[in-house]
Coordinates of C-alpha atoms and ligand atoms in Angstrom, one line a residue:
X1 CA -18.7 19.9 -1.8
X2 CA -17.4 18.0 1.1
X3 CA -19.6 16.8 3.9
X4 CA -18.2 16.9 7.3
X5 CA -18.6 14.2 9.9
X6 CA -21.8 14.5 11.8
X7 CA -22.8 11.0 12.6
X8 CA -21.8 9.1 15.7
X9 CA -19.0 6.6 15.8
X10 CA -19.3 2.9 16.3
X11 CA -18.4 1.4 19.6
X12 CA -15.1 -0.5 19.1
X13 CA -12.8 -2.4 21.4
X14 CA -9.7 -4.4 20.8
X15 CA -11.5 -7.4 22.4
X16 CA -14.0 -7.3 19.4
X17 CA -11.1 -9.0 17.5
X18 CA -9.4 -12.3 18.3
X19 CA -6.4 -12.3 20.5
X20 CA -4.1 -13.4 17.7
X21 CA -5.3 -10.5 15.4
X22 CA -2.2 -8.7 14.1
X23 CA -2.0 -4.9 14.7
X24 CA 0.4 -2.9 12.9
X25 CA 1.4 0.2 10.9
X26 CA 3.0 0.5 7.5
X27 CA 5.6 2.6 5.7
X28 CA 7.7 2.3 2.6
X29 CA 11.4 2.9 1.9
X30 CA 11.4 5.8 -0.5
X31 CA 8.7 7.6 1.4
X32 CA 10.5 7.7 4.7
X33 CA 14.2 6.6 4.6
X34 CA 16.0 9.6 3.0
X35 CA 19.7 9.0 2.9
X36 CA 19.4 8.8 -0.8
X37 CA 23.1 8.9 -1.5
X38 CA 24.5 7.2 1.5
X39 CA 26.2 3.8 2.0
X40 CA 26.2 2.8 -1.6
X41 CA 22.5 3.5 -2.4
X42 CA 22.2 4.2 -6.1
X43 CA 19.6 6.3 -8.0
X44 CA 16.0 5.1 -8.1
X45 CA 13.4 5.9 -10.7
X46 CA 11.8 8.1 -8.0
X47 CA 15.0 10.2 -7.6
X48 CA 15.1 10.7 -11.3
X49 CA 11.3 11.4 -11.6
X50 CA 11.3 14.0 -8.8
X51 CA 14.2 15.9 -10.5
X52 CA 11.9 16.7 -13.4
X53 CA 10.1 20.0 -13.0
X54 CA 6.4 19.7 -12.5
X55 CA 6.2 16.1 -11.4
X56 CA 5.8 16.6 -7.6
X57 CA 3.1 19.0 -6.4
X58 CA 5.3 20.8 -3.9
X59 CA 8.6 20.2 -5.7
X60 CA 9.9 18.0 -2.9
X61 CA 11.5 14.6 -3.1
X62 CA 12.5 11.6 -1.0
X63 CA 16.2 12.5 -0.6
X64 CA 15.7 13.3 3.1
X65 CA 12.0 12.6 3.8
X66 CA 11.7 11.4 7.4
X67 CA 15.4 10.6 7.5
X68 CA 14.3 7.2 8.9
X69 CA 17.7 5.8 7.8
X70 CA 19.0 7.6 10.9
X71 CA 15.9 7.9 13.0
X72 CA 14.7 4.3 12.8
X73 CA 15.2 3.4 16.5
X74 CA 13.0 6.3 17.5
X75 CA 10.4 5.4 14.8
X76 CA 10.3 1.8 16.0
X77 CA 10.0 3.0 19.6
X78 CA 6.9 4.8 18.5
X79 CA 5.5 1.7 16.8
X80 CA 6.2 -0.2 20.0
X81 CA 4.7 2.4 22.3
X82 CA 1.4 2.3 20.2
X83 CA 1.1 -1.3 21.3
X84 CA 1.3 -2.7 17.8
X85 CA 2.8 -6.2 17.3
X86 CA 3.7 -6.0 13.7
X87 CA 5.4 -3.5 11.4
X88 CA 5.3 -3.3 7.6
X89 CA 8.3 -1.8 5.8
X90 CA 9.8 -2.0 2.4
X91 CA 13.3 -2.7 1.1
X92 CA 14.9 -0.2 -1.2
X93 CA 16.2 -2.2 -4.1
X94 CA 18.7 0.6 -5.1
X95 CA 20.3 0.2 -1.6
X96 CA 21.0 -3.4 -2.4
X97 CA 22.0 -3.6 -6.0
X98 CA 24.1 -0.9 -7.7
X99 CA 24.3 -2.1 -11.2
X100 CA 24.0 -5.0 -13.6
X101 CA 25.8 -8.0 -12.2
X102 CA 26.9 -6.2 -9.0
X103 CA 27.2 -8.1 -5.7
X104 CA 24.7 -7.2 -3.1
X105 CA 25.8 -4.1 -1.2
X106 CA 26.9 -5.1 2.3
X107 CA 25.9 -1.7 3.8
X108 CA 22.4 -1.9 2.4
X109 CA 22.0 -5.5 3.7
X110 CA 23.4 -4.4 7.1
X111 CA 20.8 -1.5 7.3
X112 CA 17.9 -3.9 6.9
X113 CA 19.4 -6.4 9.3
X114 CA 19.7 -3.7 12.0
X115 CA 16.1 -2.6 11.2
X116 CA 14.7 -6.1 11.5
X117 CA 16.6 -6.8 14.7
X118 CA 15.2 -3.5 16.0
X119 CA 11.7 -4.7 15.2
X120 CA 12.2 -8.0 16.9
X121 CA 13.7 -6.4 20.0
X122 CA 10.5 -4.3 20.3
X123 CA 8.1 -7.2 19.8
X124 CA 7.2 -6.1 16.3
X125 CA 6.7 -8.9 13.7
X126 CA 8.5 -7.8 10.6
X127 CA 6.5 -7.7 7.3
X128 CA 8.8 -7.0 4.5
X129 CA 7.6 -5.6 1.1
X130 CA 10.1 -6.2 -1.7
X131 CA 8.8 -3.7 -4.2
X132 CA 7.2 -0.5 -3.1
X133 CA 7.9 1.3 -6.4
X134 CA 11.5 2.3 -6.1
X135 CA 13.2 0.5 -9.1
X136 CA 16.9 1.1 -9.5
X137 CA 17.3 3.6 -12.3
X138 CA 19.9 1.4 -14.1
X139 CA 17.1 -1.2 -14.6
X140 CA 14.8 1.5 -16.0
X141 CA 17.6 2.4 -18.4
X142 CA 17.4 -1.2 -19.6
X143 CA 13.7 -1.1 -20.2
X144 CA 12.3 -1.2 -16.6
X145 CA 9.3 -3.4 -16.0
X146 CA 8.5 -3.4 -19.7
X147 CA 11.6 -5.6 -20.2
X148 CA 11.2 -9.3 -19.2
X149 CA 14.7 -9.3 -17.8
X150 CA 13.5 -7.1 -14.9
X151 CA 11.4 -10.0 -13.8
X152 CA 14.5 -12.1 -13.4
X153 CA 16.3 -9.2 -11.7
X154 CA 13.5 -9.0 -9.2
X155 CA 13.7 -12.7 -8.5
X156 CA 17.4 -12.3 -7.8
X157 CA 16.6 -9.4 -5.4
X158 CA 14.0 -11.6 -3.6
X159 CA 16.6 -14.4 -3.4
X160 CA 19.3 -12.2 -1.9
X161 CA 17.0 -10.5 0.6
X162 CA 15.3 -13.7 1.8
X163 CA 18.6 -15.4 2.2
X164 CA 19.8 -12.5 4.2
X165 CA 16.8 -11.9 6.4
X166 CA 14.8 -15.1 6.2
X167 CA 16.0 -16.4 9.5
X168 CA 14.1 -13.4 11.1
X169 CA 11.6 -12.2 8.5
X170 CA 8.8 -14.8 7.9
X171 CA 6.2 -12.5 6.2
X172 CA 7.0 -11.3 2.7
X173 CA 5.0 -9.1 0.4
X174 CA 6.4 -9.4 -3.1
X175 CA 4.7 -6.3 -4.6
X176 CA 2.8 -3.3 -3.3
X177 CA -0.1 -2.4 -5.6
X178 CA 0.8 -3.6 -9.0
X179 CA -2.0 -1.5 -10.4
X180 CA -0.1 1.7 -9.3
X181 CA 3.2 0.5 -10.7
X182 CA 1.6 -0.3 -14.0
X183 CA -1.0 2.4 -14.4
X184 CA 0.2 5.5 -12.5
X185 CA 3.8 4.9 -13.6
X186 CA 3.2 3.9 -17.2
X187 CA -0.2 4.9 -18.4
X188 CA -1.0 8.1 -16.5
X189 CA 2.6 8.9 -16.1
X190 CA 2.0 10.7 -12.8
X191 CA 4.4 8.3 -10.9
X192 CA 7.9 7.3 -11.8
X193 CA 9.1 6.5 -14.4
X194 CA 6.5 8.9 -15.9
X195 CA 5.6 6.9 -19.0
X196 CA 2.2 7.6 -20.7
X197 CA 1.5 4.6 -22.8
X198 CA -1.4 2.3 -22.0
X199 CA 0.0 -0.7 -23.9
X200 CA 3.2 -0.4 -22.0
X201 CA 1.3 -0.3 -18.8
X202 CA -0.6 -3.5 -19.5
X203 CA 2.6 -5.3 -20.4
X204 CA 4.4 -3.9 -17.3
X205 CA 1.5 -5.2 -15.2
X206 CA 2.0 -8.7 -16.6
X207 CA 5.7 -8.6 -15.8
X208 CA 5.0 -7.4 -12.3
X209 CA 2.5 -10.2 -11.7
X210 CA 4.9 -12.7 -13.3
X211 CA 7.7 -11.6 -11.0
X212 CA 5.5 -12.1 -8.0
X213 CA 4.8 -15.6 -9.3
X214 CA 8.4 -16.5 -9.9
X215 CA 9.8 -14.9 -6.7
X216 CA 7.3 -16.7 -4.4
X217 CA 8.8 -20.2 -4.7
X218 CA 12.3 -18.7 -4.2
X219 CA 11.1 -17.0 -1.0
X220 CA 9.6 -20.2 0.2
X221 CA 12.8 -22.1 -0.5
X222 CA 14.9 -19.7 1.4
X223 CA 12.7 -19.1 4.4
X224 CA 11.6 -21.7 6.8
X225 CA 7.9 -21.2 7.7
X226 CA 7.6 -18.4 5.1
X227 CA 4.3 -16.6 4.6
X228 CA 4.2 -15.0 1.2
X229 CA 1.6 -12.8 -0.4
X230 CA 1.2 -9.5 -2.2
X231 CA -0.7 -6.3 -1.5
X232 CA -3.3 -5.2 -3.9
X233 CA -5.2 -1.9 -3.9
X234 CA -8.8 -2.9 -4.4
X235 CA -11.8 -0.7 -4.9
X236 CA -15.6 -1.0 -4.8
X237 CA -16.8 0.1 -8.2
X238 CA -20.3 1.4 -9.1
X239 CA -22.1 2.7 -12.1
X240 CA -23.3 6.3 -12.2
X241 CA -26.7 5.2 -13.3
X242 CA -28.7 2.0 -13.9
X243 CA -28.4 2.4 -17.7
X244 CA -27.1 -0.8 -19.2
X245 CA -24.1 0.9 -20.8
X246 CA -23.1 2.4 -17.5
X247 CA -23.5 -0.9 -15.7
X248 CA -21.4 -2.5 -18.4
X249 CA -18.7 0.2 -18.0
X250 CA -18.6 -0.5 -14.3
X251 CA -18.1 -4.1 -15.0
X252 CA -15.2 -3.3 -17.3
X253 CA -13.6 -0.9 -14.8
X254 CA -14.0 -3.5 -12.0
X255 CA -12.3 -5.9 -14.5
X256 CA -9.2 -3.8 -14.9
X257 CA -9.1 -2.4 -11.4
X258 CA -9.7 -5.6 -9.4
X259 CA -10.3 -8.8 -11.4
X260 CA -7.3 -8.3 -13.6
X261 CA -5.2 -9.0 -10.5
X262 CA -7.4 -11.4 -8.5
X263 CA -8.4 -13.7 -11.3
X264 CA -4.9 -14.7 -12.4
X265 CA -3.6 -14.9 -8.8
X266 CA -6.3 -17.3 -8.0
X267 CA -5.8 -19.5 -11.1
X268 CA -8.4 -18.2 -13.5
X269 CA -6.2 -16.4 -15.9
X270 CA -6.9 -12.9 -17.1
X271 CA -10.7 -12.1 -17.2
X272 CA -11.9 -12.8 -20.7
X273 CA -14.3 -9.8 -20.9
X274 CA -11.5 -7.4 -20.1
X275 CA -9.1 -9.2 -22.4
X276 CA -11.5 -8.7 -25.3
X277 CA -12.2 -5.1 -24.3
X278 CA -8.5 -4.4 -24.4
X279 CA -8.1 -5.7 -27.9
X280 CA -4.8 -4.6 -29.3
X281 CA -3.7 -3.5 -25.8
X282 CA -3.8 -7.1 -24.4
X283 CA -0.4 -8.2 -23.0
X284 CA 2.0 -10.7 -24.5
X285 CA 1.9 -13.7 -22.3
X286 CA 4.5 -16.5 -22.7
X287 CA 3.7 -20.2 -22.1
X288 CA 3.8 -21.0 -18.4
X289 CA 3.3 -17.4 -17.2
X290 CA -0.2 -17.8 -16.0
X291 CA 0.7 -21.0 -14.1
X292 CA 3.5 -19.1 -12.5
X293 CA 1.3 -16.2 -11.5
X294 CA -1.2 -18.6 -10.0
X295 CA 1.3 -19.9 -7.5
X296 CA -0.5 -20.5 -4.1
X297 CA 0.1 -17.7 -1.6
X298 CA -0.4 -17.7 2.2
X299 CA -2.4 -14.5 2.4
X300 CA -3.8 -11.7 0.4
X301 CA -2.9 -8.1 1.4
X302 CA -5.6 -5.6 0.8
X303 CA -4.9 -1.9 0.7
X304 CA -8.2 -0.1 1.0
X305 CA -8.7 3.6 0.4
X306 CA -11.8 4.6 -1.7
X307 CA -14.6 3.5 -4.0
X308 CA -15.0 4.6 -7.6
X309 CA -17.9 5.5 -9.9
X310 CA -17.9 5.3 -13.7
X311 CA -20.0 6.2 -16.7
X312 CA -19.8 4.8 -20.2
X313 CA -17.8 7.3 -22.3
X314 CA -16.8 6.2 -25.8
X315 CA -13.3 7.3 -26.6
X316 CA -12.5 8.6 -23.1
X317 CA -10.2 5.8 -22.3
X318 CA -9.0 2.5 -23.7
X319 CA -12.1 0.9 -22.1
X320 CA -14.5 3.6 -23.2
X321 CA -15.4 4.9 -19.7
X322 CA -14.7 7.8 -17.4
X323 CA -14.6 8.2 -13.6
X324 CA -17.2 10.5 -12.3
X325 CA -17.5 12.5 -9.1
X326 CA -19.9 10.8 -6.7
X327 CA -21.2 14.2 -5.6
X328 CA -21.9 15.3 -2.1
X329 CA -20.0 12.6 -0.2
X330 CA -17.6 12.8 2.6
X331 CA -14.0 13.1 1.5
X332 CA -10.5 13.3 2.9
X333 CA -8.2 16.2 2.0
X334 CA -7.1 14.3 -1.1
X335 CA -10.7 14.2 -2.3
X336 CA -10.9 10.4 -1.7
X337 CA -14.4 9.4 -0.8
X338 CA -14.7 8.0 2.8
X339 CA -16.6 4.8 2.5
X340 CA -16.2 2.3 5.4
X341 CA -19.3 0.4 4.4
X342 CA -17.7 0.0 0.9
X343 CA -14.7 -1.6 2.6
X344 CA -16.9 -4.2 4.3
X345 CA -18.7 -5.0 1.0
X346 CA -15.4 -5.2 -0.9
X347 CA -13.9 -7.6 1.7
X348 CA -17.1 -9.8 1.6
X349 CA -17.0 -9.8 -2.2
X350 CA -13.3 -10.9 -2.2
X351 CA -14.2 -13.7 0.2
X352 CA -17.2 -14.9 -1.8
X353 CA -15.6 -14.7 -5.2
X354 CA -12.0 -15.9 -4.4
X355 CA -11.9 -17.6 -1.0
X356 CA -8.4 -16.2 -0.5
X357 CA -7.8 -17.7 2.9
X358 CA -6.1 -15.3 5.3
X359 CA -6.5 -11.6 4.4
X360 CA -4.6 -8.8 6.0
X361 CA -5.4 -5.1 5.6
X362 CA -1.9 -4.1 4.6
X363 CA -2.8 -0.4 4.3
X364 CA -5.7 1.9 5.2
X365 CA -5.6 5.5 6.2
X366 CA -6.4 9.1 5.4
X367 CA -4.8 12.5 4.7
X368 CA -6.2 15.6 6.3
X369 CA -4.7 19.0 6.8
X370 CA -3.0 18.7 10.1
X371 CA -1.8 21.6 12.1
X372 CA 0.2 21.8 15.3
X373 CA -1.9 23.7 17.8
X374 CA -0.6 26.1 20.5
X375 CA -0.1 23.2 22.9
X376 CA 2.0 21.5 20.2
X377 CA -0.7 18.9 19.5
X378 CA -2.4 17.7 16.4
X379 CA -6.1 17.3 16.9
X380 CA -6.8 15.1 13.9
X381 CA -10.3 14.1 15.0
X382 CA -11.2 13.2 11.5
X383 CA -8.4 10.8 11.0
X384 CA -9.2 9.2 14.4
X385 CA -12.8 8.8 13.3
X386 CA -11.7 7.4 10.0
X387 CA -9.7 4.7 11.8
X388 CA -12.5 3.8 14.1
X389 CA -15.0 3.5 11.3
X390 CA -12.7 1.5 9.1
X391 CA -11.8 -0.9 11.9
X392 CA -15.5 -1.3 12.6
X393 CA -15.9 -2.1 8.9
X394 CA -13.2 -4.8 9.2
X395 CA -15.0 -6.2 12.3
X396 CA -18.2 -6.3 10.3
X397 CA -16.5 -8.1 7.5
X398 CA -15.2 -10.7 9.9
X399 CA -18.7 -11.1 11.3
X400 CA -19.8 -11.8 7.8
X401 CA -17.3 -14.6 7.4
X402 CA -14.2 -12.9 6.1
X403 CA -10.9 -14.3 7.3
X404 CA -9.2 -11.0 8.1
X405 CA -6.2 -11.6 10.4
X406 CA -4.6 -8.2 10.8
X407 CA -4.6 -4.5 10.1
X408 CA -1.8 -2.1 9.3
X409 CA -2.6 1.6 9.5
X410 CA -1.1 3.7 6.8
X411 CA 1.0 5.3 8.0
X412 CA 3.2 5.3 11.1
X413 CA 4.7 8.6 10.0
X414 CA 3.8 11.5 7.8
X415 CA 6.0 11.0 4.8
X416 CA 6.8 11.8 1.1
X417 CA 3.5 11.1 -0.6
X418 CA 4.7 10.4 -4.1
X419 CA 3.4 13.0 -6.7
X420 CA 1.8 14.9 -3.8
X421 CA 5.2 15.4 -2.2
X422 CA 5.3 16.3 1.5
X423 CA 2.0 18.1 1.3
X424 CA -0.2 15.2 2.1
X425 CA 0.1 13.9 5.6
X426 CA -1.1 10.3 6.1
X427 CA 0.7 9.7 9.4
X428 CA -0.7 8.9 12.8
X429 CA 2.6 10.6 13.9
X430 CA 3.3 14.1 12.7
X431 CA 6.7 14.7 11.3
X432 CA 8.3 18.2 11.1
X433 CA 10.3 17.8 8.0
X434 CA 12.7 20.6 8.9
X435 CA 13.6 19.5 12.4
X436 CA 12.7 15.8 12.1
X437 CA 10.8 16.0 15.4
X438 CA 8.0 13.4 15.7
X439 CA 4.7 14.1 17.5
X440 CA 2.0 11.5 18.0
X441 CA -1.3 12.8 16.7
X442 CA -4.6 12.4 18.4
X443 CA -5.3 9.5 16.0
X444 CA -2.0 7.8 17.1
X445 CA -3.0 8.3 20.7
X446 CA -6.4 6.8 20.1
X447 CA -4.8 3.8 18.3
X448 CA -2.5 3.3 21.3
X449 CA -5.4 3.7 23.8
X450 CA -7.4 1.2 21.7
X451 CA -4.6 -1.3 21.6
X452 CA -3.8 -1.0 25.3
X453 CA -7.5 -1.3 26.0
X454 CA -7.6 1.9 27.9
X455 CA -11.1 3.2 28.8
X456 CA -10.2 6.4 27.0
X457 CA -10.5 4.6 23.7
X458 CA -14.2 3.8 23.9
X459 CA -16.3 5.5 21.5
X460 CA -18.6 7.4 23.9
X461 CA -15.9 9.8 24.6
X462 CA -15.5 10.6 20.9
X463 CA -19.2 11.1 20.0
X464 CA -19.0 14.8 19.7
X465 CA -15.3 15.1 19.1
X466 CA -15.3 14.9 15.3
Ligands
FCB501 C1 -1.0 3.7 -1.4 C2 0.5 3.5 -1.4 C3 1.2 4.1 -0.2 C4 0.6 5.5 0.1 C5 -0.9 5.4 0.2 C6 -1.5 6.7 0.6 O1 -1.5 3.6 -2.7 O2 0.8 2.1 -1.4 O3 2.6 4.2 -0.5 O4 1.0 6.4 -0.9 O5 -1.4 5.0 -1.0

């Protein structure tokens, strides 16, 4: 059962945050660009995956998506009109490299050059993500992330992109959500490349982290004043009961969901309790890998969506646990639990356990069933409330000592939501996928009012609106 939103919203003003706080929105290449076969772009693992029947809920794919490849000036205009001062995008690797040993594709490079110039012209600080899940298919054919060679191919990609854009792009995110690359793509198989093998997933995860570690010094060498980090999806984890076995299961799940990434990145190696629980599934680690992964970074990107609850369940998974439904909680249309207070506690926990320095919320947002009303508007009061409550959660974390320096709303645009296809809208801007007309939703208007410090953004007006 889904509870609706009955409680009042927190008061929130832009001036609650420091004047140098970064305000942005985020997107990713495969989800918005379209133009899948244009200007030398080659096949990505997502093109191939979407072609297989039954992989995508509504049978759609990213071949056209928001056609951002052509609509980018308009999209950046929207980002500017919101009053944001940063924009997070990702670079499509298959637009840059077409095959083993190929030279970088000048048309692909030129597209990102134009895009970055477009951001700078609009006062948007560019935040480039190198890997947001669209591996070139030719690399998958050679083993994908299971092959150690892909690590080196990624470092080359990072080298080329940072040489090309490094005079203008200072903020680099090596990877978006390595957990998703590894687990959704290689254990659950619900994302490209659709492999279902837990041992493969754990090795993939190691290679992804290693590629972050090896690319980081290259980015720094190529970019004066580089700021390099990565974006992790992190989750508050709880046990379904106080039984010792459930508490231990929660500890293991937290281990593989959160600590498996944070521990090695902050120099502690893989958590020993998880390593032991993994047994035969533990990854192969070569000498020097852990030192490479522990390379110092300039920030941690946190993508926050939902908490998880687990029970001990022997045989149910490699770690003998199972996710359970948290019951009568508030949820988005995806079924994801809405838990802003969980976001505050997660951020505090990261600060206490890892002292990561600067933290940016590199994604946060929600999907609801949006409809154009008779006036041609989208009254997404729930998404607006979601934003207000999560921004208040960020403010609370800052008050508790967390060094959070910026927030990127996911997403600027409705887009191709991976296995969910175009059926899950996360945008603060509505996209009509047939006509490519963009319409700012109520949530987008609120974000704009909030950033421009218009009186209309203050919470009292919204008390009864949701
Ligand atoms: C994150 C992804 C992003 C989008 C949101 C809803 O896991 O990074 O591309 O799919 O979820």
